[in-house]
mmCIF file of C-alpha atoms in Angstrom:
data_model
loop_
_atom_site.group_PDB
_atom_site.id
_atom_site.type_symbol
_atom_site.label_atom_id
_atom_site.label_comp_id
_atom_site.label_asym_id
_atom_site.label_seq_id
_atom_site.Cartn_x
_atom_site.Cartn_y
_atom_site.Cartn_z
ATOM 1 C CA SER A 1 0.000 0.000 0.000
ATOM 2 C CA GLN A 2 1.066 3.617 -0.440
ATOM 3 C CA GLN A 3 2.061 4.237 3.140
ATOM 4 C CA GLY A 4 4.305 7.021 4.283
ATOM 5 C CA GLU A 5 7.018 6.214 6.745
ATOM 6 C CA GLU A 6 8.127 9.035 8.992
ATOM 7 C CA ASP A 7 11.598 9.452 10.379
ATOM 8 C CA PRO A 8 12.652 9.915 13.131
ATOM 9 C CA GLN A 9 10.044 8.186 15.282
ATOM 10 C CA ALA A 10 10.669 10.683 18.061
ATOM 11 C CA LEU A 11 12.366 14.060 18.242
ATOM 12 C CA SER A 12 13.064 16.247 21.264
ATOM 13 C CA ILE A 13 14.271 19.843 20.867
ATOM 14 C CA GLN A 14 14.405 23.123 22.774
ATOM 15 C CA GLU A 15 12.005 25.946 22.122
ATOM 16 C CA GLY A 16 13.327 28.196 19.363
ATOM 17 C CA GLU A 17 15.152 25.425 17.533
ATOM 18 C CA ASN A 18 14.108 24.070 14.153
ATOM 19 C CA ALA A 19 12.555 20.618 13.777
ATOM 20 C CA THR A 20 12.895 18.512 10.640
ATOM 21 C CA MET A 21 10.836 15.409 9.983
ATOM 22 C CA ASN A 22 11.166 13.162 6.964
ATOM 23 C CA CYS A 23 8.757 10.970 5.064
ATOM 24 C CA SER A 24 9.488 8.248 2.533
ATOM 25 C CA TYR A 25 7.036 6.435 0.300
ATOM 26 C CA LYS A 26 7.144 3.692 -2.309
ATOM 27 C CA THR A 27 5.141 4.470 -5.438
ATOM 28 C CA SER A 28 4.220 7.475 -7.596
ATOM 29 C CA ILE A 29 1.989 10.008 -5.934
ATOM 30 C CA ASN A 30 -0.589 12.607 -6.869
ATOM 31 C CA ASN A 31 -0.005 14.611 -3.720
ATOM 32 C CA LEU A 32 1.407 14.276 -0.222
ATOM 33 C CA GLN A 33 -0.196 15.709 2.887
ATOM 34 C CA TRP A 34 1.130 16.466 6.351
ATOM 35 C CA TYR A 35 -1.048 16.338 9.449
ATOM 36 C CA ARG A 36 -0.518 17.141 13.117
ATOM 37 C CA GLN A 37 -2.153 15.336 16.025
ATOM 38 C CA ASN A 38 -2.157 16.547 19.585
ATOM 39 C CA SER A 39 -2.292 13.759 22.130
ATOM 40 C CA GLY A 40 -5.434 11.671 21.756
ATOM 41 C CA ARG A 41 -7.156 14.205 19.521
ATOM 42 C CA GLY A 42 -8.136 14.448 15.859
ATOM 43 C CA LEU A 43 -5.672 15.203 13.104
ATOM 44 C CA VAL A 44 -5.232 18.713 11.759
ATOM 45 C CA HIS A 45 -4.288 19.243 8.121
ATOM 46 C CA LEU A 46 -1.082 21.254 7.751
ATOM 47 C CA ILE A 47 -0.034 21.287 4.105
ATOM 48 C CA LEU A 48 -0.802 19.503 0.839
ATOM 49 C CA ILE A 49 1.989 19.451 -1.737
ATOM 50 C CA ARG A 50 1.286 18.229 -5.267
ATOM 51 C CA SER A 51 3.603 15.994 -7.223
ATOM 52 C CA ASN A 52 4.613 18.845 -9.560
ATOM 53 C CA GLU A 53 5.604 21.100 -6.649
ATOM 54 C CA ARG A 54 8.994 21.032 -4.973
ATOM 55 C CA GLU A 55 8.482 23.311 -2.002
ATOM 56 C CA LYS A 56 5.625 24.892 -0.139
ATOM 57 C CA HIS A 57 5.450 27.272 2.811
ATOM 58 C CA SER A 58 2.798 28.011 5.393
ATOM 59 C CA GLY A 59 3.793 30.303 8.236
ATOM 60 C CA ARG A 60 6.629 28.597 10.129
ATOM 61 C CA LEU A 61 6.168 25.395 8.137
ATOM 62 C CA ARG A 62 8.174 24.476 5.055
ATOM 63 C CA VAL A 63 7.538 21.275 3.136
ATOM 64 C CA THR A 64 9.738 19.916 0.391
ATOM 65 C CA LEU A 65 9.044 17.088 -2.011
ATOM 66 C CA ASP A 66 11.568 15.096 -4.008
ATOM 67 C CA THR A 67 9.683 12.696 -6.258
ATOM 68 C CA SER A 68 12.911 11.190 -7.635
ATOM 69 C CA LYS A 69 13.831 10.061 -4.123
ATOM 70 C CA LYS A 70 10.215 9.450 -3.111
ATOM 71 C CA SER A 71 10.665 11.558 -0.026
ATOM 72 C CA SER A 72 9.320 14.654 1.654
ATOM 73 C CA SER A 73 10.396 16.714 4.618
ATOM 74 C CA LEU A 74 8.567 18.993 7.024
ATOM 75 C CA LEU A 75 10.537 21.785 8.639
ATOM 76 C CA ILE A 76 9.137 23.713 11.593
ATOM 77 C CA THR A 77 11.167 26.841 12.258
ATOM 78 C CA ALA A 78 11.473 28.628 15.599
ATOM 79 C CA SER A 79 9.591 25.862 17.380
ATOM 80 C CA ARG A 80 7.281 26.541 20.300
ATOM 81 C CA ALA A 81 6.093 24.338 23.149
ATOM 82 C CA ALA A 82 2.663 24.319 21.463
ATOM 83 C CA ASP A 83 4.213 22.493 18.486
ATOM 84 C CA THR A 84 4.539 19.404 20.683
ATOM 85 C CA ALA A 85 2.489 16.781 18.851
ATOM 86 C CA SER A 86 2.706 13.811 16.507
ATOM 87 C CA TYR A 87 3.227 14.580 12.841
ATOM 88 C CA PHE A 88 2.082 12.289 10.037
ATOM 89 C CA CYS A 89 2.652 12.285 6.322
ATOM 90 C CA ALA A 90 0.062 10.771 3.977
ATOM 91 C CA PRO A 91 1.064 10.179 0.360
ATOM 92 C CA ARG A 92 -1.792 9.811 -2.070
ATOM 93 C CA ASN A 93 -1.560 8.028 -5.401
ATOM 94 C CA ASN A 94 -3.969 8.308 -8.301
ATOM 95 C CA ALA A 95 -5.488 4.874 -7.836
ATOM 96 C CA GLY A 96 -6.465 5.057 -4.217
ATOM 97 C CA ASN A 97 -9.126 7.068 -2.496
ATOM 98 C CA MET A 98 -7.694 6.625 0.948
ATOM 99 C CA LEU A 99 -5.010 8.355 2.942
ATOM 100 C CA THR A 100 -2.515 5.921 4.449
ATOM 101 C CA PHE A 101 -0.541 7.061 7.439
ATOM 102 C CA GLY A 102 2.680 5.798 8.899
ATOM 103 C CA GLY A 103 3.493 5.675 12.577
ATOM 104 C CA GLY A 104 4.299 9.385 12.747
ATOM 105 C CA THR A 105 7.036 11.445 14.339
ATOM 106 C CA ARG A 106 6.455 12.365 17.967
ATOM 107 C CA LEU A 107 7.879 15.857 18.471
ATOM 108 C CA MET A 108 8.514 17.263 21.915
ATOM 109 C CA VAL A 109 9.471 20.913 22.227
ATOM 110 C CA LYS A 110 10.846 21.762 25.650
ATOM 111 C CA PRO A 111 10.282 25.284 27.004
ATOM 112 C CA GLU B 1 -11.951 23.636 15.066
ATOM 113 C CA THR B 2 -12.665 21.682 11.899
ATOM 114 C CA GLY B 3 -16.451 21.755 12.184
ATOM 115 C CA VAL B 4 -16.538 17.964 12.348
ATOM 116 C CA THR B 5 -18.056 16.488 15.494
ATOM 117 C CA GLN B 6 -18.159 12.945 16.828
ATOM 118 C CA SER B 7 -20.166 11.233 19.539
ATOM 119 C CA PRO B 8 -19.737 9.833 22.033
ATOM 120 C CA THR B 9 -16.338 11.017 23.225
ATOM 121 C CA HIS B 10 -15.637 7.840 25.156
ATOM 122 C CA LEU B 11 -17.308 4.457 25.200
ATOM 123 C CA ILE B 12 -16.753 1.205 27.075
ATOM 124 C CA LYS B 13 -18.149 -2.053 25.725
ATOM 125 C CA THR B 14 -17.617 -5.714 26.399
ATOM 126 C CA ARG B 15 -16.421 -8.346 23.962
ATOM 127 C CA GLY B 16 -19.161 -9.581 21.639
ATOM 128 C CA GLN B 17 -21.296 -6.455 21.892
ATOM 129 C CA GLN B 18 -22.153 -4.097 19.060
ATOM 130 C CA VAL B 19 -21.371 -0.391 18.890
ATOM 131 C CA THR B 20 -22.457 2.588 16.796
ATOM 132 C CA LEU B 21 -20.279 5.671 16.528
ATOM 133 C CA ARG B 22 -21.557 8.893 15.020
ATOM 134 C CA CYS B 23 -20.023 11.704 13.019
ATOM 135 C CA SER B 24 -21.338 15.008 11.760
ATOM 136 C CA SER B 25 -19.424 16.348 8.779
ATOM 137 C CA GLN B 26 -18.854 19.914 7.727
ATOM 138 C CA SER B 27 -21.820 21.279 5.816
ATOM 139 C CA GLY B 28 -21.355 20.712 2.108
ATOM 140 C CA HIS B 29 -18.833 17.896 2.522
ATOM 141 C CA ASN B 30 -20.253 14.900 0.694
ATOM 142 C CA THR B 31 -17.392 12.535 1.499
ATOM 143 C CA VAL B 32 -16.650 10.961 4.872
ATOM 144 C CA SER B 33 -13.860 8.583 5.797
ATOM 145 C CA TRP B 34 -13.417 6.547 8.962
ATOM 146 C CA TYR B 35 -10.117 5.584 10.546
ATOM 147 C CA GLN B 36 -9.047 3.374 13.434
ATOM 148 C CA GLN B 37 -6.031 4.463 15.452
ATOM 149 C CA ALA B 38 -4.530 2.075 17.970
ATOM 150 C CA LEU B 39 -2.426 3.520 20.757
ATOM 151 C CA GLY B 40 0.959 4.702 19.524
ATOM 152 C CA GLN B 41 0.185 4.040 15.861
ATOM 153 C CA GLY B 42 -0.987 6.010 12.867
ATOM 154 C CA PRO B 43 -4.622 6.024 11.726
ATOM 155 C CA GLN B 44 -5.672 3.076 9.584
ATOM 156 C CA PHE B 45 -8.276 3.615 6.861
ATOM 157 C CA ILE B 46 -11.505 1.683 7.420
ATOM 158 C CA PHE B 47 -13.722 2.936 4.591
ATOM 159 C CA GLN B 48 -15.007 5.992 2.776
ATOM 160 C CA TYR B 49 -18.531 7.026 1.831
ATOM 161 C CA TYR B 50 -19.444 9.370 -0.991
ATOM 162 C CA ARG B 51 -23.037 10.465 -1.448
ATOM 163 C CA GLU B 52 -24.266 7.640 0.782
ATOM 164 C CA GLU B 53 -22.400 4.870 -1.057
ATOM 165 C CA GLU B 54 -19.284 3.057 0.078
ATOM 166 C CA ASN B 55 -16.430 4.354 -2.047
ATOM 167 C CA GLY B 56 -13.446 2.361 -0.875
ATOM 168 C CA ARG B 57 -12.507 0.070 1.949
ATOM 169 C CA GLY B 58 -9.359 -0.753 3.833
ATOM 170 C CA ASN B 59 -8.320 -4.087 5.284
ATOM 171 C CA PHE B 60 -11.145 -4.428 7.808
ATOM 172 C CA PRO B 61 -13.612 -7.332 8.146
ATOM 173 C CA PRO B 62 -17.309 -7.033 7.218
ATOM 174 C CA ARG B 63 -18.320 -6.618 10.859
ATOM 175 C CA PHE B 64 -17.177 -3.027 10.360
ATOM 176 C CA SER B 65 -19.950 -1.294 8.433
ATOM 177 C CA GLY B 66 -21.098 2.237 7.840
ATOM 178 C CA LEU B 67 -23.891 4.500 6.781
ATOM 179 C CA GLN B 68 -23.938 8.033 5.439
ATOM 180 C CA PHE B 69 -27.052 10.206 5.502
ATOM 181 C CA PRO B 70 -28.109 13.174 3.355
ATOM 182 C CA ASN B 71 -27.792 15.568 6.292
ATOM 183 C CA TYR B 72 -23.963 15.190 6.406
ATOM 184 C CA SER B 73 -24.073 12.749 9.307
ATOM 185 C CA SER B 74 -22.665 9.241 9.237
ATOM 186 C CA GLU B 75 -22.265 6.158 11.386
ATOM 187 C CA LEU B 76 -19.668 3.485 11.947
ATOM 188 C CA ASN B 77 -21.070 0.197 13.239
ATOM 189 C CA VAL B 78 -18.931 -2.579 14.643
ATOM 190 C CA ASN B 79 -20.463 -5.952 15.436
ATOM 191 C CA ALA B 80 -19.092 -8.752 17.607
ATOM 192 C CA LEU B 81 -16.558 -6.513 19.299
ATOM 193 C CA GLU B 82 -13.105 -7.927 19.981
ATOM 194 C CA LEU B 83 -10.505 -6.726 22.453
ATOM 195 C CA ASP B 84 -8.313 -5.502 19.571
ATOM 196 C CA ASP B 85 -11.066 -3.139 18.492
ATOM 197 C CA SER B 86 -10.074 -0.882 21.391
ATOM 198 C CA ALA B 87 -8.831 2.266 19.691
ATOM 199 C CA LEU B 88 -9.518 5.881 18.824
ATOM 200 C CA TYR B 89 -12.004 6.066 15.937
ATOM 201 C CA LEU B 90 -11.728 9.129 13.759
ATOM 202 C CA CYS B 91 -14.017 10.394 11.065
ATOM 203 C CA ALA B 92 -12.888 12.889 8.467
ATOM 204 C CA SER B 93 -14.945 14.789 5.933
ATOM 205 C CA SER B 94 -13.835 16.301 2.663
ATOM 206 C CA LEU B 95 -15.235 18.193 -0.290
ATOM 207 C CA GLU B 96 -14.165 15.691 -2.886
ATOM 208 C CA GLN B 97 -13.948 11.976 -3.392
ATOM 209 C CA GLY B 98 -10.614 10.364 -3.006
ATOM 210 C CA ALA B 99 -7.985 11.735 -0.738
ATOM 211 C CA GLY B 100 -7.891 15.504 -0.885
ATOM 212 C CA GLU B 101 -7.569 17.577 2.264
ATOM 213 C CA GLN B 102 -9.546 15.957 5.051
ATOM 214 C CA PHE B 103 -11.075 17.585 8.116
ATOM 215 C CA PHE B 104 -10.949 15.340 11.157
ATOM 216 C CA GLY B 105 -13.249 15.147 14.126
ATOM 217 C CA PRO B 106 -11.878 14.787 17.674
ATOM 218 C CA GLY B 107 -12.478 11.041 17.733
ATOM 219 C CA THR B 108 -14.301 8.496 19.861
ATOM 220 C CA ARG B 109 -12.197 6.475 22.284
ATOM 221 C CA LEU B 110 -13.587 2.924 22.363
ATOM 222 C CA THR B 111 -12.491 0.490 25.058
ATOM 223 C CA VAL B 112 -13.497 -3.157 24.744
ATOM 224 C CA LEU B 113 -13.254 -5.206 27.932
#
């Protein structure tokens, strides 16, 4: 299945530092989406990047996509304690109508 | 706030029982997807409904079934509950079929004893 795999599984940083999370996938995609989940809550959509895009920004978030390497990264700049959450990537191919999530990256930002 | 609501928030059932979880999508969203998320794992796709018809299904047995209604509400039904069904159940609505941006509800935490 077209499942994204996030790396690292867990990341702990100090407030103000940047956090980088990576996602790898296996087959061609139509788009790739990043979501955030606070503990035990629903997921919040962060960014959708299409297969013909290489980089996208939203506030302190920067997402890159390298389709030749089948990978994406999410960069959070100037992190805050409120950024503490799990982050998931969800690659979407043309054939499927589902989002498939990996195990996520658990980010902890220490004040 | 995504505008997607789920009820109940928490639920405790015993093995073998049946459960119905409910979701209210954003107005105008004609697609709803359901996910199961076990503790410490990512959400797993159960199925998707588009205009009241099932539009795709993940690797879940038939005892997981759903309904979608014209008023943007939907249900997930699970029969013959098993201990492994204990999880957070999430619904997500979207404007389009397939897997565009999805708006998630807060989830229902189901515990099967």
